[in-house]
Short mmCIF file of C-alpha atoms and ligand atoms in Angstrom, two decimals:
data_model
loop_
_atom_site.label_atom_id
_atom_site.label_comp_id
_atom_site.label_asym_id
_atom_site.label_seq_id
_atom_site.Cartn_x
_atom_site.Cartn_y
_atom_site.Cartn_z
CA MET A 1 0.50 -0.11 -0.01
CA ASN A 2 1.40 3.26 -0.76
CA LYS A 3 1.36 5.77 1.85
CA ILE A 4 1.91 8.80 -0.33
CA LYS A 5 -1.29 10.32 -1.40
CA LYS A 6 -0.40 13.84 -1.52
CA ALA A 7 1.25 16.03 -4.82
CA VAL A 8 2.53 19.68 -4.75
CA ILE A 9 2.36 21.28 -8.27
CA PRO A 10 4.06 24.44 -8.61
CA ALA A 11 2.79 26.39 -11.28
CA ALA A 12 3.48 30.00 -10.40
CA GLY A 13 5.96 31.30 -12.83
CA LEU A 14 5.64 33.88 -15.20
CA GLY A 15 6.02 32.13 -17.98
CA THR A 16 8.29 34.42 -19.58
CA ARG A 17 9.66 32.03 -22.19
CA PHE A 18 5.86 31.88 -24.14
CA LEU A 19 5.34 35.24 -23.85
CA PRO A 20 3.27 37.12 -25.77
CA ALA A 21 1.10 33.84 -25.49
CA THR A 22 1.38 34.17 -21.54
CA LYS A 23 -0.21 38.05 -21.10
CA SER A 24 -3.05 36.18 -19.76
CA VAL A 25 -2.81 32.53 -19.99
CA PRO A 26 -1.00 30.73 -17.52
CA LYS A 27 1.32 28.71 -18.99
CA GLU A 28 0.20 25.59 -17.75
CA MET A 29 -3.16 25.74 -19.82
CA LEU A 30 -0.72 25.92 -22.65
CA PRO A 31 -2.44 23.08 -24.75
CA ILE A 32 -0.27 19.83 -25.96
CA VAL A 33 -2.74 19.01 -28.69
CA ASP A 34 -6.61 19.58 -26.74
CA LYS A 35 -5.32 19.27 -23.05
CA PRO A 36 -3.00 22.05 -21.08
CA THR A 37 0.04 20.85 -20.03
CA LEU A 38 -1.27 20.84 -16.40
CA LEU A 39 -3.79 18.01 -17.40
CA TYR A 40 -0.82 15.94 -18.02
CA VAL A 41 0.81 16.43 -15.08
CA VAL A 42 -1.95 15.63 -12.94
CA GLU A 43 -2.47 12.44 -14.99
CA GLU A 44 0.80 11.38 -14.08
CA ALA A 45 -0.01 11.85 -10.50
CA VAL A 46 -2.90 10.47 -10.26
CA ALA A 47 -2.13 7.29 -11.99
CA ALA A 48 1.46 6.95 -9.20
CA GLY A 49 -1.95 6.72 -6.61
CA ILE A 50 -1.85 10.71 -5.32
CA GLU A 51 -5.30 11.58 -4.03
CA ASP A 52 -5.04 15.24 -3.14
CA ILE A 53 -2.96 17.84 -5.57
CA ILE A 54 -2.15 21.15 -4.41
CA ILE A 55 -1.26 23.48 -7.09
CA ILE A 56 0.20 26.48 -5.80
CA ALA A 57 -0.52 29.21 -7.93
CA GLY A 58 0.45 32.93 -8.31
CA ARG A 59 -1.81 35.87 -9.44
CA GLY A 60 -3.77 35.78 -12.16
CA LYS A 61 -4.14 32.01 -12.78
CA THR A 62 -7.66 31.62 -11.61
CA ALA A 63 -8.01 29.53 -15.21
CA ILE A 64 -6.05 26.60 -13.40
CA GLU A 65 -8.69 26.81 -10.55
CA ASN A 66 -11.99 27.19 -13.24
CA PHE A 67 -10.15 24.01 -15.21
CA PHE A 68 -10.36 21.78 -12.37
CA ASP A 69 -14.16 23.19 -11.10
CA THR A 70 -16.96 21.51 -12.24
CA ASN A 71 -18.37 23.80 -15.54
CA TYR A 72 -22.57 23.51 -15.24
CA GLU A 73 -22.93 25.41 -18.24
CA LEU A 74 -21.08 23.30 -20.13
CA GLU A 75 -22.66 19.84 -19.33
CA ASP A 76 -25.83 21.31 -19.57
CA LEU A 77 -24.62 22.24 -23.16
CA LEU A 78 -23.12 18.90 -23.95
CA GLU A 79 -25.74 16.90 -22.83
CA LYS A 80 -28.28 18.43 -24.43
CA SER A 81 -26.63 18.11 -27.96
CA GLY A 82 -25.82 14.82 -27.06
CA LYS A 83 -21.76 14.62 -26.60
CA PHE A 84 -21.97 11.99 -24.39
CA GLU A 85 -18.52 11.22 -24.83
CA LEU A 86 -16.74 14.61 -23.97
CA LEU A 87 -19.33 15.26 -21.75
CA GLU A 88 -17.96 12.33 -19.75
CA GLU A 89 -14.30 13.47 -20.49
CA ILE A 90 -15.16 17.28 -18.93
CA LYS A 91 -16.70 15.50 -16.03
CA SER A 92 -13.91 13.28 -15.29
CA ILE A 93 -10.90 16.07 -14.72
CA SER A 94 -13.65 17.62 -11.98
CA ASN A 95 -13.81 14.35 -10.49
CA MET A 96 -9.98 12.82 -10.60
CA ALA A 97 -8.81 14.05 -7.36
CA ASN A 98 -8.64 16.27 -4.97
CA ILE A 99 -7.74 19.79 -6.08
CA ILE A 100 -6.34 22.41 -3.33
CA SER A 101 -5.36 25.58 -4.99
CA ILE A 102 -2.78 27.88 -2.48
CA ARG A 103 -1.83 31.32 -4.07
CA GLN A 104 1.86 31.41 -3.39
CA ARG A 105 1.52 35.75 -2.82
CA GLU A 106 5.26 36.62 -4.21
CA ALA A 107 7.36 34.96 -6.49
CA LYS A 108 10.47 34.19 -3.78
CA GLY A 109 11.21 30.83 -5.76
CA LEU A 110 10.47 27.23 -5.82
CA GLY A 111 12.02 26.64 -1.77
CA HIS A 112 9.43 29.29 -1.26
CA ALA A 113 6.36 27.47 -3.71
CA VAL A 114 6.66 23.70 -2.14
CA TYR A 115 6.69 25.17 1.86
CA CYS A 116 3.41 27.46 0.84
CA SER A 117 2.00 23.53 0.97
CA LYS A 118 3.07 23.18 4.68
CA PRO A 119 -0.51 23.97 6.25
CA ILE A 120 -1.70 21.11 3.64
CA VAL A 121 0.87 18.56 3.42
CA GLY A 122 1.74 18.41 7.52
CA ASN A 123 3.59 15.93 8.67
CA GLU A 124 2.92 13.52 6.08
CA SER A 125 5.60 12.72 2.58
CA PHE A 126 4.55 13.79 -0.28
CA ALA A 127 5.44 14.33 -4.21
CA VAL A 128 6.55 17.28 -5.88
CA LEU A 129 5.90 17.51 -9.86
CA LEU A 130 6.79 20.88 -11.88
CA GLY A 131 4.92 21.31 -14.74
CA ASP A 132 7.54 21.93 -17.14
CA GLU A 133 8.52 18.48 -17.74
CA ILE A 134 5.94 15.80 -19.18
CA THR A 135 6.75 12.19 -18.54
CA PHE A 136 5.16 9.09 -19.71
CA PRO A 137 5.57 5.51 -19.03
CA LYS A 138 8.70 3.49 -21.31
CA ASP A 139 9.44 0.09 -21.73
CA SER A 140 8.85 -1.65 -18.11
CA TYR A 141 8.91 1.15 -16.25
CA ASP A 142 5.89 3.28 -15.08
CA TYR A 143 5.32 6.66 -14.95
CA VAL A 144 8.37 8.55 -12.85
CA THR A 145 6.68 9.79 -10.01
CA LYS A 146 4.94 5.94 -9.64
CA GLU A 147 8.38 4.75 -9.13
CA LEU A 148 9.69 7.58 -6.80
CA ILE A 149 6.85 6.61 -4.51
CA SER A 150 7.63 3.01 -5.03
CA LEU A 151 11.24 3.42 -4.28
CA TYR A 152 10.17 5.96 -1.56
CA ASP A 153 8.29 2.48 -0.11
CA GLU A 154 10.98 -0.05 0.09
CA GLN A 155 13.60 2.83 0.90
CA THR A 156 11.35 5.27 3.45
CA THR A 157 13.88 8.18 1.89
CA SER A 158 13.17 10.78 0.06
CA CYS A 159 14.14 9.99 -3.64
CA VAL A 160 14.07 12.05 -6.76
CA SER A 161 14.28 11.60 -10.40
CA VAL A 162 17.41 12.32 -12.36
CA MET A 163 18.25 12.74 -16.16
CA GLU A 164 21.66 12.65 -18.16
CA VAL A 165 21.75 15.95 -19.67
CA PRO A 166 24.85 17.00 -22.17
CA LYS A 167 27.47 19.05 -20.66
CA GLU A 168 26.33 22.49 -22.31
CA LYS A 169 23.16 22.22 -20.52
CA VAL A 170 23.98 22.04 -16.95
CA ASN A 171 23.61 25.46 -15.93
CA LYS A 172 19.50 25.08 -17.03
CA TYR A 173 19.26 22.24 -13.87
CA GLY A 174 19.82 21.57 -10.10
CA ILE A 175 22.95 19.00 -10.64
CA ILE A 176 23.82 16.39 -8.15
CA ASP A 177 27.25 14.90 -7.17
CA PHE A 178 26.79 11.21 -5.86
CA GLU A 179 28.10 7.93 -5.67
CA MET A 180 26.82 4.22 -6.58
CA LEU A 181 24.58 2.14 -3.89
CA ASN A 182 25.16 -1.21 -4.23
CA THR A 183 21.41 -2.45 -4.18
CA SER A 184 19.63 -1.68 -7.44
CA TYR A 185 15.46 -0.66 -8.20
CA LYS A 186 14.04 -2.89 -11.10
CA ASN A 187 17.79 -3.42 -12.46
CA LEU A 188 18.65 0.63 -12.40
CA ASP A 189 21.23 1.97 -10.03
CA ILE A 190 20.18 3.63 -7.19
CA LEU A 191 22.48 6.94 -7.04
CA ASN A 192 23.12 8.41 -2.99
CA VAL A 193 22.64 12.67 -3.53
CA LYS A 194 26.08 13.64 -1.66
CA ASN A 195 25.42 17.41 -3.04
CA ILE A 196 23.17 19.24 -5.07
CA ILE A 197 24.42 22.32 -7.04
CA GLU A 198 22.03 24.64 -8.80
CA LYS A 199 22.31 25.78 -12.22
CA PRO A 200 26.17 25.48 -12.52
CA SER A 201 28.15 26.29 -15.19
CA PRO A 202 29.96 22.95 -16.82
CA GLN A 203 33.05 23.26 -15.26
CA GLU A 204 31.26 23.57 -11.51
CA ALA A 205 29.30 20.70 -12.73
CA PRO A 206 29.93 17.60 -10.42
CA SER A 207 28.62 15.66 -12.66
CA CYS A 208 25.47 15.64 -15.90
CA PHE A 209 22.78 13.98 -13.81
CA ALA A 210 20.00 16.43 -13.59
CA LEU A 211 16.96 17.28 -11.73
CA PRO A 212 14.30 16.89 -14.36
CA GLY A 213 11.74 17.56 -11.41
CA ARG A 214 10.23 15.03 -9.90
CA TYR A 215 10.68 14.56 -6.05
CA VAL A 216 9.27 12.44 -3.06
CA PHE A 217 10.19 14.22 0.22
CA ASN A 218 9.97 13.49 3.73
CA SER A 219 8.16 16.05 5.75
CA THR A 220 10.98 17.22 7.08
CA ILE A 221 12.34 19.38 3.87
CA PHE A 222 10.23 22.27 4.96
CA SER A 223 11.84 22.91 8.35
CA HIS A 224 15.54 22.75 6.10
CA ILE A 225 13.63 25.23 3.37
CA GLU A 226 12.33 27.45 6.31
CA GLU A 227 16.48 27.93 7.23
CA THR A 228 17.30 28.63 3.42
CA LYS A 229 18.10 31.89 2.76
CA PRO A 230 17.45 32.95 -0.47
CA GLY A 231 20.03 31.61 -3.25
CA LYS A 232 20.95 31.37 -7.13
CA ASN A 233 18.81 34.54 -8.90
CA ASN A 234 18.25 35.66 -4.84
CA GLU A 235 15.21 32.76 -4.58
CA ILE A 236 14.69 30.44 -2.20
CA GLN A 237 16.08 27.12 -4.37
CA LEU A 238 14.60 23.98 -3.89
CA THR A 239 18.09 22.73 -4.00
CA ASP A 240 19.66 24.41 -1.06
CA ALA A 241 17.16 23.19 0.92
CA MET A 242 18.00 19.80 -0.50
CA VAL A 243 21.34 20.08 0.63
CA LYS A 244 20.47 20.46 4.17
CA LEU A 245 18.37 17.49 4.04
CA ILE A 246 21.21 15.36 2.88
CA ARG A 247 23.38 16.51 5.88
CA ASN A 248 20.59 14.65 7.97
CA GLU A 249 19.14 11.82 5.95
CA LYS A 250 19.38 10.15 2.88
CA LEU A 251 18.50 11.48 -0.68
CA TYR A 252 18.72 8.55 -3.79
CA ALA A 253 18.34 9.46 -7.21
CA LEU A 254 16.78 7.33 -9.75
CA ASN A 255 17.18 7.42 -13.79
CA VAL A 256 14.11 6.35 -14.65
CA PRO A 257 13.35 5.85 -18.35
CA ASN A 258 10.32 7.79 -19.39
CA LYS A 259 9.44 9.44 -22.79
CA ARG A 260 10.02 12.81 -21.77
CA TYR A 261 9.50 16.56 -22.70
CA ASP A 262 10.39 19.90 -21.51
CA ALA A 263 6.71 22.18 -22.53
CA GLY A 264 8.79 24.66 -20.63
CA ASP A 265 10.63 25.13 -23.68
CA LYS A 266 9.44 26.21 -27.20
CA PHE A 267 11.27 23.70 -28.47
CA GLY A 268 10.12 20.84 -26.46
CA PHE A 269 6.30 22.09 -26.54
CA ILE A 270 6.37 22.12 -29.95
CA LYS A 271 7.77 18.33 -30.09
CA ALA A 272 5.58 17.19 -27.61
CA ASN A 273 2.80 18.65 -29.48
CA ILE A 274 3.86 16.80 -32.86
CA ASP A 275 4.31 13.07 -31.27
CA LEU A 276 1.15 12.86 -28.88
CA ALA A 277 -1.04 14.32 -32.04
CA LEU A 278 0.50 11.46 -34.39
CA GLU A 279 -0.61 9.19 -31.55
CA ARG A 280 -3.66 10.02 -31.92
CA GLU A 281 -6.15 8.08 -34.10
CA ASP A 282 -8.03 11.57 -35.17
CA ILE A 283 -6.00 13.24 -36.71
CA GLY A 284 -2.20 11.30 -36.82
CA PRO A 285 -2.75 9.89 -40.07
CA GLN A 286 -3.23 13.33 -41.71
CA LEU A 287 -0.37 14.68 -40.07
CA LYS A 288 1.90 12.15 -40.74
CA GLU A 289 1.30 12.52 -44.20
CA TYR A 290 1.57 16.56 -43.81
CA LEU A 291 5.04 15.79 -42.39
CA LYS A 292 6.34 13.56 -44.85
CA ASN A 293 5.16 16.30 -48.16
CA LEU A 294 6.96 19.62 -45.87
C1 G1P B 1 14.12 24.60 -11.22
C2 G1P B 1 14.89 24.03 -10.33
C3 G1P B 1 16.29 22.75 -10.66
C4 G1P B 1 15.66 22.02 -11.64
C5 G1P B 1 14.81 22.59 -12.92
C6 G1P B 1 14.06 21.65 -13.57
O1 G1P B 1 14.55 25.47 -11.64
O2 G1P B 1 15.83 25.37 -9.69
O3 G1P B 1 16.79 22.75 -9.93
O4 G1P B 1 16.29 20.89 -12.17
O5 G1P B 1 13.37 23.47 -12.34
O6 G1P B 1 13.20 22.19 -14.50
P1 G1P B 1 13.82 26.33 -12.83
O7 G1P B 1 13.52 25.67 -14.11
O8 G1P B 1 12.48 26.63 -12.50
O9 G1P B 1 14.46 27.61 -13.33
#
């Protein structure tokens, strides 16, 4: 039985990389084919057994709350026009989990955003999913959040997902220093995290293993965030709090083979749109033909 039932999704970023679209539409609501990016992240959490999803939103993000709320007018319209399949899909969005929205009043960084969930999470362990990354199961591996939660259940230790990035991209991520454990999880090496540097230069980077934005934490992380001073870019960094956590308890990392897209990046976002559209029965064949003739 998995003990982790709560997940935090920070969604308070300004989305400057997608301006002008994000001037009035939260970046988490930008669609990949016909679903907002955030819904893919919520689906990953639900597939991992999460029941309560705490969305940390900023100003101007009411579209997110509305999306997960019931829309009676729309449901009535779909019912009257006999669009029952669509009606079921729309209704299932409001019923998939308990969505709790918390306002981060000031953009003080990712560590601070996660800290805003403390009144709801309390003493429980919890997952964190960053909305820029969307992932899908691959080969014999499930969604990365589900695999991290299983690892947590096995080891009762905070754990994170990592991925290997080219040296010239280390400055976009938190980068870990680690040693390999003798045990493995589903044929994957378990890395014992020794240190993390937030967005290092290629020269400073202790490895090429980056944090793509999936974490499972003991609630002790909150006290470490409390003690974390603003760091890189004058923000309260989650990675700095994780470094404090490592001094007191173990933090494991797993490189789960998953299909992943960096939806926070324009090229990654377009790639996700193309790949997911190609998989769709309704538009896939047409798009394939179009791309072939380009
Ligand atoms: C944040 C984290 C960083 C992580 C990254 C993943 O940075 O601070 O450690 O690797 O997300 O996307 P951001 O992209 O918000 O600047």
